[in-house]
Amino acid sequence: MLVRKLGTVSVLAHNLDDGLDPGRGDFLAQAEPYRRELLAHCYRMTGSLHDAEDLVQETFLRAWKSYDRFEGKSSVRTWLHRIATNTSLTALEGRQRRPLPTGLGAPSSNPTDDLVERAEVPWLEPLPDSLYDDPADPSVIVGSRESVRLAFVAALQHLSPRQRAVLVLRDVLQWRAAEVADAIDTSVAAVNSLLQRARAQLEAVGPSQDDELSPPESDEAREKLAHYISAFEDYDIDRLVKMFTAEAIWEMPPFDGWYQGGPVIGALIHQNCPAEKAGDMRLLPLTANGQPAAAMYMRLPETGGRHVPFQLHVLDMRADGVSHVVAFLDTSLFAKFGLPEVL
């Protein structure tokens, strides 16, 4: 067995005498350029970085096995996305959607109430920009950001898997209806019907098109993120509260509550944050889902005073302040972002 590594994916070639089968010998060269966008595609479909990585691996394996039968009637890119779409649809059969706390349908929470952890819920996960951005092509970066932002991916979770697939293929990848119908083995009329229902559902639950987020590389976003980090590290919650917009939302899966308004968010942090003084928290700036983000490390007595992974914050930054923070408590994500185990 020969194992070929493609970043996070492995293509397994069985019973090969001299390296790759001549009929499939150029597969890796043909497929590798699309690995990043396939990961983003599978992430949109599933809302999970872990699942997306597995699905890209399965996509490459299926594509490699059938590469000798690839007739070139479509581009390699289209062919790979078709395989990735159907691999995702198969994987999603019988699975729960991946929400954020705001997507559970409950009203905003009281910051003085006990936190309720819902470990059984398969929560939405963030996506490191480094895994899907193509630094050599800025136009790809800008074009892909809108379709991986947390609010958009969370809204996609309200759609059925087939609605999700049709909407992503038509509105994100800009495929023609006939191409989508061929990809998922249905009729053009069915594709149009699925797309109409998906768009209506997305409009009901999705983010407003008028919302203007600051690009994470902009001077404005970097300055605001630096102030956000400084307020936490100084344990100056009052200063932090002033950074939030009037209707700002804070949520932190796997806890099922969500909180609205700067004063409420400040009260929540005062009530539940294990930090006690300046220096207990350290944050590293990064980007996720095309948004400013920060990795929070906490100094705890049980860790010998070391700063260890605690939360990953993904922020909506606007001209008037921070309007949304999702603070992910799944510390296994730190490795996916290439972050150290200890500061």
C-alpha positions as CSV (number, residue, x, y, z in Angstrom):
1,M,0.0,0.0,0.0
2,L,1.3,3.4,-1.0
3,V,0.2,6.4,1.0
4,R,0.4,9.8,-0.7
5,K,-0.1,12.8,1.6
6,L,-2.0,15.9,0.4
7,G,-1.9,18.2,3.3
8,T,-4.6,16.8,5.6
9,V,-5.7,14.2,3.0
10,S,-4.3,10.8,2.2
11,V,-4.8,9.0,-1.1
12,L,-4.3,5.3,-0.7
13,A,-3.1,3.3,-3.7
14,H,-3.5,-0.4,-3.5
15,N,-1.5,-3.1,-5.2
16,L,0.9,-0.9,-7.2
17,D,4.0,-2.3,-8.6
18,D,5.9,0.8,-9.6
19,G,4.5,3.8,-7.7
20,L,1.3,5.2,-9.2
21,D,-0.7,3.3,-11.8
22,P,0.2,4.8,-15.2
23,G,-3.5,5.5,-15.8
24,R,-3.7,7.5,-12.7
25,G,-0.2,8.8,-12.6
26,D,-1.0,12.5,-12.9
27,F,-4.0,12.5,-10.5
28,L,-2.2,14.2,-7.7
29,A,-0.9,17.0,-9.9
30,Q,-4.4,17.5,-11.3
31,A,-6.3,17.3,-8.0
32,E,-4.0,19.1,-5.6
33,P,-4.8,22.7,-6.7
34,Y,-8.4,22.2,-5.6
35,R,-7.8,20.8,-2.1
36,R,-8.4,24.1,-0.3
37,E,-11.7,24.9,-2.1
38,L,-12.9,21.4,-1.6
39,L,-12.3,21.7,2.1
40,A,-14.3,24.9,2.1
41,H,-17.1,23.2,0.1
42,C,-17.3,20.3,2.5
43,Y,-17.2,22.7,5.4
44,R,-20.2,24.6,4.0
45,M,-22.0,21.3,3.6
46,T,-21.3,20.0,7.1
47,G,-20.5,23.0,9.4
48,S,-17.6,20.9,10.8
49,L,-13.9,21.3,10.2
50,H,-13.2,17.7,11.4
51,D,-15.9,16.3,9.1
52,A,-14.8,18.4,6.2
53,E,-11.2,17.1,6.5
54,D,-12.5,13.5,6.5
55,L,-14.8,14.2,3.5
56,V,-12.0,15.7,1.4
57,Q,-9.9,12.6,2.2
58,E,-12.8,10.4,1.0
59,T,-13.3,12.6,-2.1
60,F,-9.7,12.2,-3.1
61,L,-9.8,8.5,-2.5
62,R,-12.9,8.0,-4.6
63,A,-11.6,10.3,-7.3
64,W,-8.3,8.4,-7.5
65,K,-10.0,5.1,-7.8
66,S,-12.1,6.3,-10.7
67,Y,-9.6,8.6,-12.4
68,D,-8.9,6.1,-15.2
69,R,-12.6,6.4,-16.1
70,F,-12.6,10.2,-16.1
71,E,-13.4,11.2,-19.7
72,G,-12.8,15.0,-19.5
73,K,-16.4,15.9,-20.3
74,S,-16.2,18.4,-17.4
75,S,-13.2,20.1,-15.8
76,V,-11.3,18.2,-13.1
77,R,-12.5,21.0,-10.7
78,T,-16.2,20.3,-11.5
79,W,-15.6,16.6,-11.3
80,L,-14.0,16.8,-7.9
81,H,-16.8,19.1,-6.6
82,R,-19.4,16.7,-7.8
83,I,-17.7,13.8,-6.0
84,A,-17.3,16.0,-2.8
85,T,-21.0,17.0,-2.9
86,N,-22.3,13.4,-3.2
87,T,-19.8,12.2,-0.5
88,S,-21.1,15.0,1.8
89,L,-24.7,14.1,1.1
90,T,-24.1,10.5,1.9
91,A,-22.3,11.4,5.1
92,L,-25.1,13.7,6.2
93,E,-27.8,11.1,5.9
94,G,-29.5,10.7,9.3
95,R,-27.2,13.3,11.0
96,Q,-28.3,16.2,13.1
97,R,-27.6,19.7,11.9
98,R,-24.8,21.7,13.5
99,P,-26.3,24.8,15.2
100,L,-24.9,27.7,17.2
101,P,-26.8,28.5,20.5
102,T,-28.7,31.3,18.7
103,G,-30.0,28.7,16.3
104,L,-31.7,26.5,18.9
105,G,-34.8,28.8,19.0
106,A,-34.6,29.8,22.7
107,P,-34.8,33.5,23.8
108,S,-31.6,35.3,25.0
109,S,-30.4,34.2,28.4
110,N,-30.0,35.8,31.8
111,P,-26.3,36.3,32.6
112,T,-26.9,35.3,36.3
113,D,-28.4,31.9,35.4
114,D,-26.4,28.8,35.6
115,L,-24.6,27.8,32.4
116,V,-26.1,24.7,30.8
117,E,-23.7,22.5,28.8
118,R,-25.1,20.5,25.9
119,A,-22.3,18.1,25.0
120,E,-24.6,15.9,23.0
121,V,-25.3,18.7,20.4
122,P,-23.0,18.5,17.4
123,W,-22.1,22.2,17.4
124,L,-21.0,24.3,14.5
125,E,-17.2,24.6,14.3
126,P,-14.9,27.5,13.1
127,L,-12.7,27.2,10.0
128,P,-9.1,28.5,10.0
129,D,-8.5,30.9,7.1
130,S,-5.1,29.3,6.5
131,L,-6.8,26.0,5.4
132,Y,-9.0,27.5,2.6
133,D,-7.5,30.8,1.6
134,D,-5.2,30.9,-1.4
135,P,-2.6,33.5,-0.5
136,A,-1.4,33.6,-4.1
137,D,-4.8,34.8,-5.3
138,P,-6.4,37.6,-3.4
139,S,-9.5,37.5,-5.5
140,V,-10.2,33.9,-4.4
141,I,-9.8,35.0,-0.7
142,V,-12.4,37.8,-1.1
143,G,-14.7,35.6,-3.1
144,S,-14.7,32.8,-0.6
145,R,-15.1,34.8,2.6
146,E,-18.8,35.6,2.3
147,S,-19.5,31.9,1.8
148,V,-17.6,30.6,4.9
149,R,-18.6,33.3,7.4
150,L,-20.1,31.8,10.6
151,A,-23.5,33.5,10.1
152,F,-23.9,32.1,6.6
153,V,-22.7,28.6,7.5
154,A,-25.0,28.6,10.5
155,A,-27.9,29.6,8.3
156,L,-27.1,26.8,5.9
157,Q,-27.6,24.4,8.7
158,H,-31.3,25.2,8.7
159,L,-31.6,23.7,5.2
160,S,-31.9,20.0,4.3
161,P,-28.7,18.5,2.9
162,R,-30.0,18.5,-0.7
163,Q,-31.2,22.1,-0.4
164,R,-27.8,23.0,1.0
165,A,-26.0,21.3,-1.9
166,V,-28.2,23.0,-4.5
167,L,-27.8,26.4,-3.0
168,V,-24.0,26.1,-2.6
169,L,-23.5,24.8,-6.1
170,R,-25.8,27.4,-7.7
171,D,-25.2,30.5,-5.6
172,V,-21.6,30.0,-4.3
173,L,-20.0,28.0,-7.1
174,Q,-22.2,29.5,-9.8
175,W,-23.1,26.2,-11.5
176,R,-25.9,26.1,-14.1
177,A,-29.1,24.3,-13.0
178,A,-28.4,21.5,-15.5
179,E,-24.9,20.9,-14.1
180,V,-26.4,20.7,-10.6
181,A,-29.1,18.3,-11.7
182,D,-26.5,16.0,-13.3
183,A,-24.3,16.2,-10.2
184,I,-27.0,15.1,-7.7
185,D,-28.9,12.9,-10.1
186,T,-32.2,14.8,-10.4
187,S,-34.1,17.0,-12.8
188,V,-33.6,20.7,-13.6
189,A,-37.1,21.3,-12.3
190,A,-36.3,19.7,-9.0
191,V,-33.1,21.7,-8.7
192,N,-35.0,24.9,-9.3
193,S,-37.6,24.0,-6.7
194,L,-35.0,23.1,-4.2
195,L,-33.2,26.3,-4.8
196,Q,-36.3,28.4,-4.5
197,R,-37.1,26.8,-1.1
198,A,-33.5,27.1,0.1
199,R,-33.3,30.8,-0.8
200,A,-36.6,31.5,1.0
201,Q,-35.5,29.6,4.1
202,L,-32.1,31.3,4.1
203,E,-33.7,34.7,3.8
204,A,-35.8,33.9,6.9
205,V,-32.9,32.8,9.1
206,G,-29.8,34.2,7.5
207,P,-27.7,37.3,8.0
208,S,-28.9,40.6,6.6
209,Q,-27.3,41.5,3.3
210,D,-26.9,45.0,4.5
211,D,-24.5,44.0,7.2
212,E,-21.0,45.2,6.5
213,L,-18.2,43.4,8.3
214,S,-14.7,44.9,8.4
215,P,-12.2,42.6,6.5
216,P,-9.8,41.1,9.1
217,E,-6.7,42.6,7.4
218,S,-8.1,46.1,7.4
219,D,-6.5,48.6,9.7
220,E,-9.8,49.3,11.4
221,A,-10.4,45.6,12.2
222,R,-6.8,45.1,13.4
223,E,-7.0,48.1,15.7
224,K,-10.4,46.9,17.2
225,L,-9.1,43.4,17.7
226,A,-6.0,44.7,19.4
227,H,-8.2,46.8,21.8
228,Y,-10.4,43.7,22.4
229,I,-7.4,41.6,23.3
230,S,-5.9,44.3,25.5
231,A,-9.2,44.7,27.4
232,F,-9.3,41.0,28.2
233,E,-5.6,40.8,29.1
234,D,-6.0,43.8,31.4
235,Y,-9.1,42.1,32.8
236,D,-10.9,45.4,32.1
237,I,-14.4,44.2,31.4
238,D,-15.9,47.7,31.6
239,R,-13.6,48.8,28.8
240,L,-14.6,45.6,26.9
241,V,-18.3,46.3,27.3
242,K,-17.9,49.7,25.6
243,M,-16.6,47.9,22.5
244,F,-19.9,46.1,21.9
245,T,-22.7,47.5,19.8
246,A,-26.1,48.0,21.4
247,E,-27.5,44.7,20.0
248,A,-24.3,42.7,20.3
249,I,-24.6,38.9,20.7
250,W,-22.3,36.6,22.7
251,E,-22.6,32.8,22.5
252,M,-20.2,30.0,23.6
253,P,-20.9,26.4,22.6
254,P,-21.2,23.9,24.1
255,F,-23.2,26.0,26.5
256,D,-26.7,26.6,25.0
257,G,-27.3,30.1,26.2
258,W,-26.8,33.3,24.2
259,Y,-26.6,36.9,25.5
260,Q,-27.4,40.2,24.0
261,G,-26.1,43.7,24.8
262,G,-22.8,44.9,26.1
263,P,-23.9,45.2,29.8
264,V,-25.4,41.7,29.8
265,I,-22.2,40.3,28.2
266,G,-20.1,42.1,30.8
267,A,-22.2,40.6,33.6
268,L,-21.8,37.2,32.1
269,I,-18.0,37.5,32.0
270,H,-17.8,38.8,35.5
271,Q,-20.0,36.0,36.7
272,N,-18.3,33.1,34.9
273,C,-14.8,33.9,33.8
274,P,-12.2,32.0,35.9
275,A,-9.8,34.9,35.5
276,E,-9.3,37.0,38.6
277,K,-6.8,39.7,37.6
278,A,-4.8,41.2,34.8
279,G,-2.4,38.7,33.2
280,D,-4.6,35.7,33.8
281,M,-5.7,35.8,30.2
282,R,-3.6,36.0,27.1
283,L,-4.9,36.2,23.6
284,L,-3.3,35.6,20.2
285,P,-4.8,37.3,17.1
286,L,-5.8,35.2,14.2
287,T,-8.5,34.9,11.5
288,A,-11.3,32.4,11.1
289,N,-14.2,32.1,8.6
290,G,-12.9,35.3,6.9
291,Q,-13.3,37.2,10.2
292,P,-11.1,38.6,13.0
293,A,-10.5,36.0,15.7
294,A,-8.5,35.4,18.8
295,A,-7.2,32.4,20.7
296,M,-7.6,32.8,24.5
297,Y,-5.3,31.1,26.9
298,M,-6.1,31.0,30.6
299,R,-3.8,30.8,33.6
300,L,-5.3,28.4,36.1
301,P,-4.2,27.1,39.5
302,E,-4.5,23.5,38.4
303,T,-2.1,24.1,35.5
304,G,0.7,25.3,37.6
305,G,0.2,28.9,36.6
306,R,0.7,28.2,32.9
307,H,-1.6,29.7,30.3
308,V,-3.5,26.8,28.5
309,P,-6.0,26.8,25.7
310,F,-9.4,28.0,26.9
311,Q,-11.6,29.6,24.1
312,L,-11.4,30.5,20.4
313,H,-13.3,33.8,19.7
314,V,-14.6,34.6,16.2
315,L,-15.8,38.2,15.9
316,D,-18.1,40.3,13.8
317,M,-16.4,43.6,13.5
318,R,-18.3,46.6,12.3
319,A,-17.5,50.3,12.1
320,D,-19.5,50.9,15.3
321,G,-18.0,48.1,17.3
322,V,-18.1,44.3,17.9
323,S,-21.5,43.0,17.0
324,H,-21.2,39.3,17.6
325,V,-18.7,36.9,19.3
326,V,-18.8,33.1,19.2
327,A,-16.5,31.8,21.8
328,F,-15.8,28.2,21.1
329,L,-14.7,26.1,24.1
330,D,-13.6,23.1,22.1
331,T,-9.9,23.3,22.8
332,S,-9.1,20.5,20.3
333,L,-9.6,23.2,17.7
334,F,-6.4,24.9,18.8
335,A,-4.2,22.3,17.0
336,K,-6.3,22.8,13.8
337,F,-5.3,26.5,13.9
338,G,-1.6,25.6,14.4
339,L,-1.7,27.1,17.9
340,P,0.7,26.0,20.8
341,E,-0.5,23.8,23.6
342,V,0.9,26.1,26.3
343,L,1.9,29.8,26.3
